Coordinates of C-alpha atoms in Angstrom, one line a residue:
Chain Q
M1 CA 17.7 55.7 -28.7
R2 CA 19.4 53.2 -27.2
V3 CA 18.5 49.2 -28.0
A4 CA 17.5 49.1 -24.0
D5 CA 15.2 51.8 -24.4
V6 CA 13.1 49.9 -27.8
G7 CA 13.5 46.3 -26.3
E8 CA 14.2 43.2 -28.1
F9 CA 10.7 42.8 -30.0
G10 CA 10.8 46.7 -30.5
L11 CA 13.9 46.2 -32.2
I12 CA 12.7 43.4 -34.2
E13 CA 9.7 45.1 -35.5
R14 CA 12.1 47.8 -36.4
V15 CA 14.9 45.7 -38.1
T16 CA 12.0 43.6 -40.2
S17 CA 9.5 46.5 -41.2
R18 CA 12.9 47.4 -43.2
L19 CA 13.3 44.1 -45.1
T20 CA 12.5 42.9 -48.5
Y21 CA 12.0 39.6 -49.4
G22 CA 13.2 37.6 -52.7
P23 CA 11.2 34.8 -54.2
A24 CA 13.6 31.8 -52.6
T25 CA 11.5 33.3 -48.9
L26 CA 8.6 31.2 -49.0
L27 CA 7.9 32.4 -45.3
G28 CA 9.8 35.4 -43.6
P29 CA 10.7 36.6 -40.3
G30 CA 8.3 36.6 -37.5
D31 CA 7.5 33.0 -36.6
D32 CA 9.3 30.3 -34.9
A33 CA 11.1 29.9 -38.0
A34 CA 11.8 31.1 -42.1
V35 CA 10.8 28.6 -44.8
I36 CA 13.2 29.2 -47.8
A37 CA 12.9 27.5 -51.3
A38 CA 15.7 24.7 -51.9
P39 CA 14.7 23.8 -55.5
D40 CA 17.1 20.7 -55.9
A41 CA 16.1 19.5 -52.7
R42 CA 19.1 20.4 -51.0
V43 CA 20.7 23.4 -49.4
A44 CA 24.2 24.6 -48.8
A45 CA 24.8 26.2 -45.4
S46 CA 27.7 28.6 -44.0
T47 CA 28.1 30.2 -40.5
D48 CA 30.5 32.9 -39.9
V49 CA 31.1 35.1 -36.9
L50 CA 32.4 38.6 -36.5
V51 CA 33.1 39.9 -32.8
E52 CA 33.7 43.7 -32.3
G53 CA 37.6 44.3 -31.7
R54 CA 38.5 41.0 -33.4
H55 CA 37.0 41.4 -36.5
F56 CA 35.2 44.8 -37.1
R57 CA 35.9 48.2 -35.7
R58 CA 32.6 50.7 -35.0
D59 CA 35.5 54.0 -36.0
W60 CA 36.7 52.1 -39.3
G61 CA 33.4 52.0 -41.4
S62 CA 29.8 52.2 -40.7
A63 CA 27.1 50.0 -39.3
R64 CA 26.2 49.7 -43.0
D65 CA 29.3 48.5 -43.9
I66 CA 29.8 46.1 -41.4
G67 CA 26.6 44.9 -42.6
H68 CA 27.9 44.4 -46.2
R69 CA 30.8 43.1 -44.6
A70 CA 29.6 40.5 -42.7
A71 CA 26.9 39.4 -45.1
A72 CA 29.4 39.0 -47.6
A73 CA 31.9 36.7 -45.4
N74 CA 28.8 34.0 -45.3
L75 CA 27.4 35.0 -49.6
A76 CA 30.9 34.3 -50.5
D77 CA 31.1 30.7 -48.6
I78 CA 28.3 29.9 -50.4
A79 CA 29.1 30.9 -54.0
A80 CA 32.9 28.9 -53.5
M81 CA 30.6 25.7 -53.1
G82 CA 29.4 26.8 -56.7
G83 CA 25.8 27.8 -55.2
T84 CA 23.3 30.8 -55.3
P85 CA 22.5 32.2 -51.8
T86 CA 19.2 32.4 -50.9
A87 CA 18.6 33.4 -47.5
L88 CA 20.6 34.8 -44.2
L89 CA 20.0 34.1 -40.7
V90 CA 21.2 36.6 -38.2
A91 CA 22.0 36.6 -34.7
L92 CA 23.0 39.8 -33.3
C93 CA 24.5 40.9 -30.0
M94 CA 24.6 44.4 -28.9
P95 CA 25.3 46.1 -25.5
P96 CA 22.4 47.8 -24.3
E97 CA 23.9 51.2 -25.0
L98 CA 24.1 50.6 -28.4
E99 CA 21.9 53.2 -30.4
Q100 CA 19.1 51.6 -32.3
S101 CA 19.7 53.2 -35.4
W102 CA 23.3 51.5 -35.6
A103 CA 21.5 47.9 -35.7
E104 CA 18.6 49.1 -38.4
E105 CA 21.6 50.5 -40.8
L106 CA 23.8 46.9 -40.1
A107 CA 20.4 45.3 -40.9
D108 CA 20.3 47.4 -43.9
G109 CA 23.8 46.6 -44.8
L110 CA 23.2 43.3 -44.5
A111 CA 20.3 42.9 -46.6
A112 CA 21.8 45.0 -49.4
E113 CA 24.6 42.5 -49.6
A114 CA 22.5 39.9 -49.8
A115 CA 19.7 41.9 -52.0
T116 CA 22.8 41.6 -55.0
V117 CA 22.8 38.3 -55.6
G118 CA 18.4 37.8 -54.9
A119 CA 18.9 36.4 -51.3
S120 CA 17.4 37.9 -48.0
V121 CA 17.4 38.3 -44.9
V122 CA 14.8 35.6 -43.6
G123 CA 15.5 35.4 -40.0
G124 CA 17.2 35.7 -37.2
D125 CA 17.5 36.3 -33.0
M126 CA 18.4 39.6 -31.0
S127 CA 20.4 39.6 -27.6
S128 CA 22.3 41.9 -25.1
S129 CA 25.7 41.2 -24.8
P130 CA 28.8 43.0 -23.5
T131 CA 30.4 42.2 -26.7
L132 CA 29.0 43.4 -30.2
T133 CA 28.9 39.9 -32.1
I134 CA 27.3 39.4 -35.8
A135 CA 26.5 35.8 -36.5
V136 CA 25.5 35.1 -39.8
T137 CA 24.2 31.7 -41.5
A138 CA 23.6 31.8 -45.3
L139 CA 21.5 29.1 -46.7
G140 CA 22.1 28.6 -50.8
D141 CA 20.9 26.3 -53.6
L142 CA 23.6 24.4 -55.7
G143 CA 21.2 24.4 -58.9
G144 CA 21.4 21.0 -59.3
R145 CA 24.9 20.4 -59.3
P146 CA 27.0 18.9 -57.1
P147 CA 28.9 20.8 -54.6
V148 CA 32.7 21.9 -55.3
T149 CA 34.4 21.2 -52.5
R150 CA 38.4 21.7 -51.6
S151 CA 39.1 18.1 -52.0
G152 CA 38.9 17.7 -55.6
A153 CA 42.0 19.3 -56.9
R154 CA 44.3 17.0 -59.2
P155 CA 47.8 17.1 -60.9
G156 CA 47.8 18.9 -63.5
D157 CA 45.0 21.1 -63.1
V158 CA 45.3 24.6 -63.3
L159 CA 44.9 27.2 -60.7
A160 CA 42.4 30.3 -61.2
L161 CA 41.2 33.2 -59.1
A162 CA 38.3 35.3 -59.5
G163 CA 38.2 38.5 -57.9
R164 CA 40.9 40.6 -55.9
T165 CA 43.3 39.8 -53.4
G166 CA 45.1 41.8 -50.8
Y167 CA 42.8 45.5 -51.4
A168 CA 40.9 44.6 -48.1
A169 CA 44.3 43.5 -46.4
A170 CA 45.6 46.7 -47.3
G171 CA 43.0 48.8 -46.2
L172 CA 42.8 47.1 -43.1
T173 CA 46.9 48.6 -42.3
V174 CA 45.9 51.4 -43.5
L175 CA 43.1 51.7 -41.0
S176 CA 45.1 50.4 -38.4
R177 CA 47.7 53.3 -38.5
G178 CA 45.1 56.0 -38.5
F179 CA 44.3 56.9 -41.9
R180 CA 41.7 56.7 -44.1
T181 CA 43.1 56.7 -47.5
P182 CA 43.2 55.7 -50.3
R183 CA 40.0 55.6 -50.5
L184 CA 40.1 52.3 -52.8
L185 CA 42.0 50.3 -50.1
V186 CA 39.6 51.5 -47.2
E187 CA 36.4 50.9 -49.0
A188 CA 37.7 47.7 -50.4
Y189 CA 38.2 46.7 -46.6
R190 CA 34.7 48.1 -45.8
R191 CA 32.8 46.5 -48.6
P192 CA 34.1 43.3 -49.9
E193 CA 33.5 43.2 -54.0
V194 CA 32.7 39.8 -53.9
P195 CA 32.4 37.9 -57.6
Y196 CA 29.7 36.0 -56.5
A197 CA 28.6 34.7 -60.2
A198 CA 32.2 33.7 -60.4
G199 CA 31.0 30.3 -58.3
P200 CA 28.3 28.4 -60.3
Q201 CA 30.3 29.4 -63.3
A202 CA 33.3 27.9 -62.5
A203 CA 30.5 24.9 -61.3
G204 CA 29.5 24.9 -64.7
L205 CA 32.6 24.9 -66.2
G206 CA 34.0 21.7 -64.3
A207 CA 36.1 23.1 -61.3
T208 CA 37.7 20.5 -59.5
S209 CA 38.0 22.4 -56.4
M210 CA 37.3 25.6 -54.8
I211 CA 37.2 28.0 -51.9
D212 CA 36.5 31.1 -50.5
V213 CA 39.8 33.5 -49.8
S214 CA 38.8 34.8 -46.8
D215 CA 42.2 33.9 -44.2
G216 CA 44.6 34.7 -46.8
L217 CA 45.3 33.1 -50.4
V218 CA 48.3 30.9 -49.7
A219 CA 46.5 29.7 -45.8
D220 CA 43.7 28.9 -47.6
L221 CA 45.1 27.3 -50.8
G222 CA 46.9 24.8 -48.4
H223 CA 43.2 23.9 -46.9
V224 CA 42.6 22.8 -50.8
A225 CA 46.2 21.3 -50.7
R226 CA 45.4 19.3 -47.8
A227 CA 42.0 18.2 -48.7
S228 CA 42.9 17.3 -52.1
G229 CA 46.6 15.7 -51.2
V230 CA 48.4 17.7 -54.1
A231 CA 50.8 20.8 -53.8
I232 CA 50.1 24.0 -55.2
D233 CA 52.3 26.7 -56.7
V234 CA 51.3 30.3 -57.1
R235 CA 52.6 32.4 -59.8
R236 CA 54.0 35.7 -58.3
D237 CA 53.7 37.7 -61.8
A238 CA 50.0 36.7 -62.3
F239 CA 49.5 39.5 -59.3
E240 CA 49.6 43.1 -60.4
V241 CA 50.1 45.8 -57.6
P242 CA 47.6 48.3 -58.2
P243 CA 49.5 52.3 -58.2
Q244 CA 48.0 52.8 -54.9
M245 CA 48.5 49.6 -52.9
R246 CA 52.3 50.4 -54.0
D247 CA 52.5 53.7 -52.9
A248 CA 50.2 52.3 -49.8
A249 CA 52.5 49.8 -49.1
Q250 CA 56.2 52.2 -49.8
A251 CA 54.4 54.3 -47.0
L252 CA 53.8 52.1 -44.7
G253 CA 56.8 50.0 -45.2
A254 CA 54.6 46.9 -46.1
D255 CA 55.2 44.2 -48.4
P256 CA 52.6 44.4 -50.9
Y257 CA 52.6 41.2 -51.9
A258 CA 52.5 40.0 -48.8
W259 CA 48.9 41.8 -48.8
M260 CA 47.9 39.5 -51.9
L261 CA 49.0 36.5 -51.1
G262 CA 49.3 36.9 -47.6
G263 CA 46.2 38.8 -46.8
G264 CA 42.3 37.7 -46.8
E265 CA 38.9 39.0 -46.4
D266 CA 38.5 40.5 -49.8
H267 CA 36.6 36.6 -50.4
A268 CA 38.3 36.0 -53.8
L269 CA 37.2 32.7 -55.3
A270 CA 40.2 30.4 -56.2
A271 CA 39.4 27.3 -58.2
T272 CA 41.1 24.5 -59.9
F273 CA 40.2 23.6 -63.5
P274 CA 41.1 20.1 -65.4
P275 CA 44.2 21.3 -67.6
G276 CA 42.9 22.7 -70.9
V277 CA 39.5 24.2 -69.8
D278 CA 39.1 27.8 -71.5
L279 CA 38.9 30.3 -68.7
P280 CA 35.6 32.6 -69.3
P281 CA 36.6 36.6 -67.2
P282 CA 36.3 37.0 -64.2
W283 CA 38.7 33.9 -63.6
R284 CA 42.1 34.0 -64.5
P285 CA 45.4 31.6 -64.1
I286 CA 47.6 31.8 -61.5
G287 CA 49.2 29.0 -60.7
L288 CA 49.3 25.1 -61.0
V289 CA 48.7 22.0 -59.4
A290 CA 51.3 19.3 -59.1
A291 CA 51.6 16.2 -57.3
G292 CA 52.9 16.3 -53.4
S293 CA 52.1 18.6 -50.5
G294 CA 52.1 21.9 -49.6
V295 CA 51.7 25.7 -51.1
T296 CA 54.6 27.5 -53.1
V297 CA 55.2 30.6 -54.4
D298 CA 57.3 30.2 -57.4
G299 CA 58.6 26.9 -56.4
K300 CA 59.5 28.1 -53.6
P301 CA 58.1 27.9 -50.0
Y302 CA 56.1 31.0 -49.3
T303 CA 57.9 32.9 -46.2
G304 CA 55.7 35.6 -45.8
S305 CA 52.1 35.6 -43.2
A306 CA 50.3 32.3 -43.8
G307 CA 46.6 33.5 -42.9
W308 CA 44.8 34.7 -39.8
D309 CA 43.8 32.1 -36.6
H310 CA 41.5 33.3 -34.5
F311 CA 42.6 32.2 -31.2
R312 CA 46.4 34.0 -31.6
Chain L
M1 CA 44.5 23.5 -22.6
R2 CA 43.3 26.4 -23.1
V3 CA 41.2 27.6 -26.8
A4 CA 44.0 29.9 -27.1
D5 CA 47.0 27.1 -26.8
V6 CA 44.7 24.3 -29.4
G7 CA 44.0 27.4 -31.7
E8 CA 41.2 27.9 -34.1
F9 CA 42.0 25.1 -36.6
G10 CA 43.1 22.6 -34.3
L11 CA 39.9 23.6 -31.8
I12 CA 37.6 22.7 -34.9
E13 CA 39.4 19.7 -35.8
R14 CA 39.0 18.3 -32.3
V15 CA 35.6 19.7 -32.3
T16 CA 34.4 18.1 -35.7
S17 CA 36.1 14.4 -35.2
R18 CA 33.7 14.1 -32.0
L19 CA 30.8 14.4 -34.5
T20 CA 29.1 11.7 -36.2
Y21 CA 26.4 12.9 -39.2
G22 CA 23.1 11.5 -39.9
P23 CA 21.6 10.7 -43.0
A24 CA 20.5 14.2 -44.2
T25 CA 24.2 15.5 -43.8
L26 CA 25.2 15.5 -47.6
L27 CA 28.4 17.0 -46.9
G28 CA 29.6 17.4 -43.3
P29 CA 31.8 20.0 -41.7
G30 CA 35.5 21.2 -43.3
D31 CA 34.5 23.0 -46.3
D32 CA 33.1 26.5 -47.3
A33 CA 29.9 25.3 -46.5
A34 CA 27.9 22.3 -45.8
V35 CA 25.2 20.5 -47.5
I36 CA 22.2 19.4 -45.9
A37 CA 19.3 17.4 -47.6
A38 CA 15.8 18.9 -48.6
P39 CA 13.4 16.6 -49.6
D40 CA 10.7 18.8 -50.1
A41 CA 12.4 21.5 -51.9
R42 CA 12.1 23.7 -48.9
V43 CA 14.1 24.2 -45.5
A44 CA 12.8 25.9 -42.1
A45 CA 16.0 27.3 -40.9
S46 CA 15.9 29.6 -37.3
T47 CA 18.3 31.1 -35.3
D48 CA 19.0 31.7 -31.6
V49 CA 21.8 32.7 -29.4
L50 CA 23.1 32.4 -25.9
V51 CA 24.8 34.5 -24.0
E52 CA 26.9 33.6 -21.3
G53 CA 25.6 35.7 -17.9
R54 CA 22.7 36.2 -19.4
H55 CA 20.9 32.9 -21.1
F56 CA 23.6 30.4 -19.4
R57 CA 25.5 30.7 -16.4
R58 CA 28.7 28.2 -16.3
D59 CA 28.2 27.5 -12.9
W60 CA 24.5 26.2 -13.3
G61 CA 25.8 23.6 -15.7
S62 CA 27.6 21.6 -17.4
A63 CA 29.3 22.1 -20.5
R64 CA 27.2 19.2 -21.8
D65 CA 24.1 20.4 -20.4
I66 CA 24.2 23.9 -21.7
G67 CA 24.7 22.0 -25.7
H68 CA 21.6 20.2 -24.7
R69 CA 19.8 23.5 -23.8
A70 CA 21.4 25.3 -27.0
A71 CA 20.5 22.6 -29.3
A72 CA 16.9 22.4 -27.7
A73 CA 15.6 26.1 -28.0
N74 CA 16.7 25.6 -32.1
L75 CA 15.1 22.3 -32.7
A76 CA 12.1 22.9 -30.5
D77 CA 11.3 26.3 -33.1
I78 CA 11.6 23.5 -36.1
A79 CA 9.3 21.2 -34.8
A80 CA 7.0 24.4 -34.0
M81 CA 6.3 24.8 -37.5
G82 CA 5.6 21.3 -37.9
G83 CA 9.3 20.1 -39.3
T84 CA 11.6 17.9 -38.6
P85 CA 15.0 19.1 -37.7
T86 CA 17.9 17.9 -40.1
A87 CA 21.1 19.8 -39.1
L88 CA 23.0 22.5 -36.4
L89 CA 25.1 25.2 -37.5
V90 CA 27.1 26.8 -34.6
A91 CA 29.0 29.8 -34.1
L92 CA 31.3 29.7 -30.9
C93 CA 32.8 32.9 -29.3
M94 CA 35.0 31.7 -26.3
P95 CA 37.5 33.7 -24.5
P96 CA 40.8 32.6 -24.9
E97 CA 41.1 31.3 -21.4
L98 CA 38.5 29.0 -21.7
E99 CA 39.1 25.3 -21.2
Q100 CA 39.3 23.2 -24.6
S101 CA 37.5 20.5 -23.6
W102 CA 34.8 22.7 -22.5
A103 CA 34.2 23.7 -26.5
E104 CA 34.4 20.0 -26.9
E105 CA 31.6 19.0 -24.1
L106 CA 29.7 21.9 -25.6
A107 CA 29.9 20.0 -28.9
D108 CA 28.9 16.8 -27.7
G109 CA 25.8 18.3 -25.6
L110 CA 24.2 19.7 -29.1
A111 CA 25.4 16.7 -30.8
A112 CA 23.6 14.7 -28.3
E113 CA 20.4 16.5 -28.4
A114 CA 20.3 16.8 -32.3
A115 CA 20.5 13.3 -32.7
T116 CA 17.6 12.6 -30.0
V117 CA 16.1 13.9 -33.4
G118 CA 17.9 12.8 -36.1
A119 CA 19.9 15.7 -36.9
S120 CA 23.1 16.6 -37.0
V121 CA 26.1 19.4 -36.2
V122 CA 26.7 19.8 -39.8
G123 CA 28.7 23.6 -39.6
G124 CA 29.6 26.7 -37.7
D125 CA 32.8 28.8 -37.3
M126 CA 34.4 29.4 -33.9
S127 CA 36.5 33.4 -32.6
S128 CA 37.7 34.3 -29.8
S129 CA 35.6 36.7 -27.6
P130 CA 35.8 38.3 -24.3
T131 CA 32.0 37.0 -24.1
L132 CA 31.3 33.5 -24.1
T133 CA 28.7 33.1 -26.9
I134 CA 26.8 30.5 -28.6
A135 CA 24.8 31.0 -32.0
V136 CA 22.9 28.0 -33.1
T137 CA 21.1 27.6 -36.6
A138 CA 18.9 24.7 -37.0
L139 CA 17.5 23.5 -40.2
G140 CA 14.7 21.6 -40.9
D141 CA 12.4 19.7 -43.2
L142 CA 8.5 20.6 -43.6
G143 CA 7.7 16.8 -44.8
G144 CA 5.6 18.0 -48.0
R145 CA 2.9 19.8 -45.6
P146 CA 2.6 23.6 -45.8
P147 CA 4.7 25.3 -42.6
V148 CA 2.4 25.9 -39.4
T149 CA 2.6 29.4 -38.6
R150 CA 1.4 31.6 -35.8
S151 CA -1.4 33.4 -37.6
G152 CA -3.8 30.7 -38.1
A153 CA -5.9 30.3 -35.0
R154 CA -9.4 30.8 -35.3
P155 CA -12.2 31.4 -33.0
G156 CA -13.5 28.6 -31.5
D157 CA -10.7 26.3 -32.3
V158 CA -8.9 24.5 -28.7
L159 CA -5.7 25.4 -27.3
A160 CA -3.7 22.7 -26.7
L161 CA -0.3 21.9 -25.3
A162 CA 2.6 19.5 -25.5
G163 CA 5.2 19.1 -22.8
R164 CA 5.5 20.8 -19.9
T165 CA 5.9 24.5 -18.7
G166 CA 7.0 26.0 -15.4
Y167 CA 9.8 23.4 -14.7
A168 CA 12.5 25.0 -16.3
A169 CA 11.8 28.3 -14.8
A170 CA 11.3 26.7 -11.4
G171 CA 15.0 25.3 -11.8
L172 CA 16.1 28.7 -12.9
T173 CA 15.2 30.0 -9.9
V174 CA 16.1 27.2 -7.7
L175 CA 19.6 27.6 -8.9
S176 CA 19.7 31.5 -8.6
R177 CA 18.8 31.2 -5.2
G178 CA 21.9 29.0 -5.1
F179 CA 20.3 26.0 -4.2
R180 CA 20.7 22.5 -6.9
T181 CA 17.7 20.4 -5.5
P182 CA 14.8 19.6 -6.2
R183 CA 17.0 17.7 -9.4
L184 CA 13.7 17.4 -11.3
L185 CA 13.5 21.2 -11.6
V186 CA 17.1 21.9 -12.0
E187 CA 17.4 19.4 -14.6
A188 CA 14.6 20.4 -16.1
Y189 CA 16.4 24.1 -16.6
R190 CA 19.2 22.0 -17.6
R191 CA 18.2 20.0 -20.6
P192 CA 14.8 20.5 -21.2
E193 CA 12.7 17.8 -22.3
V194 CA 10.8 19.0 -25.6
P195 CA 8.5 16.9 -27.4
Y196 CA 10.2 17.9 -30.8
A197 CA 8.0 15.0 -32.6
A198 CA 4.7 16.4 -31.4
G199 CA 5.5 19.2 -33.9
P200 CA 5.0 17.1 -36.9
Q201 CA 2.6 15.3 -35.3
A202 CA 0.4 18.5 -35.0
A203 CA 0.6 19.5 -38.4
G204 CA -0.8 16.6 -39.1
L205 CA -3.4 16.7 -37.3
G206 CA -4.3 19.8 -39.0
A207 CA -3.1 22.3 -36.2
T208 CA -3.9 25.8 -37.3
S209 CA -1.4 27.7 -35.3
M210 CA 1.8 26.3 -33.1
I211 CA 4.5 27.8 -31.6
D212 CA 7.5 27.4 -29.1
V213 CA 6.9 28.3 -25.8
S214 CA 10.6 29.7 -24.7
D215 CA 9.6 33.2 -23.5
G216 CA 6.5 31.9 -21.1
L217 CA 3.5 30.0 -22.0
V218 CA 1.4 34.0 -21.4
A219 CA 3.6 35.8 -23.5
D220 CA 4.0 33.3 -26.2
L221 CA 0.3 33.1 -26.6
G222 CA 0.5 36.6 -27.0
H223 CA 2.2 36.4 -30.4
V224 CA -0.3 33.8 -31.8
A225 CA -3.3 36.1 -30.8
R226 CA -1.9 39.2 -32.3
A227 CA -0.9 37.3 -35.4
S228 CA -4.1 35.4 -35.5
G229 CA -6.2 38.3 -34.4
V230 CA -7.9 36.5 -31.5
A231 CA -8.1 35.7 -28.0
I232 CA -6.8 33.3 -26.5
D233 CA -8.3 31.8 -23.0
V234 CA -6.3 29.4 -21.0
R235 CA -7.5 27.1 -18.6
R236 CA -5.5 27.4 -15.1
D237 CA -6.5 24.3 -14.0
A238 CA -5.3 22.1 -16.7
F239 CA -1.9 22.5 -14.8
E240 CA -1.2 19.8 -12.3
V241 CA 2.1 21.5 -10.1
P242 CA 4.0 18.7 -9.5
P243 CA 4.5 18.5 -5.6
Q244 CA 8.6 19.3 -5.9
M245 CA 7.7 22.3 -7.7
R246 CA 4.8 23.2 -4.9
D247 CA 7.1 22.4 -2.0
A248 CA 9.9 24.4 -4.2
A249 CA 7.8 27.4 -4.3
Q250 CA 6.7 27.2 -0.7
A251 CA 10.2 27.2 0.0
L252 CA 11.1 30.1 -1.9
G253 CA 7.9 32.2 -1.5
A254 CA 7.3 32.0 -5.5
D255 CA 3.9 31.1 -6.7
P256 CA 4.1 28.1 -9.3
Y257 CA 1.9 29.3 -11.5
A258 CA 3.9 32.0 -12.6
W259 CA 6.3 29.7 -13.7
M260 CA 3.6 27.5 -15.3
L261 CA 2.1 30.6 -16.8
G262 CA 5.1 33.2 -17.0
G263 CA 8.2 30.9 -17.0
G264 CA 9.5 30.0 -20.4
E265 CA 12.7 27.5 -21.7
D266 CA 11.1 24.0 -21.0
H267 CA 10.0 24.7 -24.9
A268 CA 7.0 23.0 -24.9
L269 CA 4.7 23.4 -27.8
A270 CA 1.3 25.0 -27.7
A271 CA -0.9 24.8 -31.0
T272 CA -4.9 25.4 -32.0
F273 CA -7.1 22.4 -33.4
P274 CA -10.1 23.0 -35.4
P275 CA -12.9 22.2 -32.6
G276 CA -13.9 18.2 -32.7
V277 CA -10.3 16.9 -33.4
D278 CA -9.2 14.1 -31.5
L279 CA -5.9 14.7 -29.5
P280 CA -4.0 12.4 -29.0
P281 CA -0.8 12.5 -26.7
P282 CA 1.5 14.0 -25.8
W283 CA -1.1 17.2 -26.8
R284 CA -3.7 17.7 -23.4
P285 CA -6.3 20.6 -24.2
I286 CA -5.4 24.0 -22.0
G287 CA -7.7 26.5 -23.5
L288 CA -9.7 28.2 -26.0
V289 CA -9.5 30.5 -29.0
A290 CA -12.2 33.2 -29.3
A291 CA -13.0 36.7 -31.4
G292 CA -11.2 39.3 -29.8
S293 CA -8.1 40.0 -28.7
G294 CA -5.4 39.2 -26.1
V295 CA -4.5 36.3 -23.7
T296 CA -6.8 35.4 -20.7
V297 CA -6.3 33.2 -17.7
D298 CA -9.7 31.9 -16.6
G299 CA -11.6 34.9 -18.3
K300 CA -9.3 37.5 -16.6
P301 CA -6.1 39.1 -17.5
Y302 CA -2.9 37.7 -16.8
T303 CA -1.0 39.6 -13.7
G304 CA 1.6 37.9 -13.6
S305 CA 5.5 38.2 -15.2
A306 CA 4.1 37.8 -18.8
G307 CA 7.6 37.0 -20.2
W308 CA 11.2 38.1 -21.0
D309 CA 12.7 41.0 -23.1
H310 CA 16.4 40.0 -23.8
F311 CA 17.2 43.6 -23.4
R312 CA 15.6 44.7 -20.2

């Protein structure tokens, strides 16, 4: 059955009937607005949009996968402020001929990814559109701590990473060349494994800055360097290329470090910490902050792809 | 200059440099997430999406008008819960050939409408897309009161309306027939005049249910009747057709009551109040709640258009 056959209200009913709600959901879908708990009298909020053909392809992953990815991109933004996500709102624009099961499975993926951090899909909107588009807003709680911004890094700080980089970019390259393996990389692209808990953990450890690595590590550290007015140097030997990635890079004529340093969408968290902080897992040191500007790799300007501009 | 020439980050910088922030904005755009005050430890949140060709046409209003409309649709949802809006987040998908000034003026319109209630545009996302799409999420504060839902109407309650209905629908009909006047109607479509303050006012007066009239009065009262398990009767003589609407209806062969009872997007607020409540302006009684189900007009089933399904 196509979404046009079910209709807007029918589809909303089908989708919301599949959802469950965590304790932060004081009022769920079905009214003019949802109501979500904001225990410390502040709410962190972030919006990301995914456009078919630009951010995802329906033949590169299931609707459920795409739901996981769309949710992860937003939940990671909350984690990168040191917050714990509480809720997602989803605007879904669909071609009328789309199968309604696709929309239901997308919602399942969004809800399942949100549930991994105790958050819920609490509202949204649907419309027909020639272009399949998923706009997600994530809300989160900062647990009484100041938000960890991009602008607090100081010379002498340690740069640390939680989570993986390059896996999703490698998986995307594999898929775009028409392959479906290695599974490790393809699955990393389809459902990023985001170290959500590392966000509040870093805030508790006194992180001076933090960012969600979504555009590529060097590009995103560039945002931190600019906002903080510092230079950041990344140690290349802090990155270990897994065998599957090494083999895939060789087969495809790619540089695995271009994936690791330039590829986005694994949603690792990068943070800076005052010198001397004892970093528990999953945090691992990967570089240093110094006076100056810009991002270097092993002290040299990075010459690989610096990330992704969504208009170019 | 086209948005493709400015690029994603350039355009974000241009747009955010034009924004100003109200006191609820604890951290504005430029980081992974914004941080907004939620004074009573809850946040009301609602998302609406506008798709070009479906919800707006660029030749029927300026970018600024469309910004006002997109913001109004979302801010009205917060008001309809009895809340006061605090923030908007905007996901904007644009064809690469769009003039960047269009995006800037859209943001101006969004921000200006938000400012009328003290709210700010605090974040968002941009992407290229073949389809111009604006997804807006509004956040708001409930001022310590319970949210006014759609489900609390009780037999014997008085049905009341704040704001206008039918003006925007009439303006849309006028525009769709190729006319640009009467100005009253066309402007009502381009920039709805939403009685935002009537939302918290109704909550304070003890409203038992409330809804933002966006799909059409009868259709939206249908949502209230279903959610509350009651019947609602609307008095047709509670609606006065202004001369410009009467003349336009005559010229176009339209029924002005079909606009007033079936047309949406003026974002009037409809609420039910316990019998005997003294209703101050802008609230005016327009009907009654009774035991039963469904919505009637002067006791009879309504035979006009019942609203808008975005897939049909």
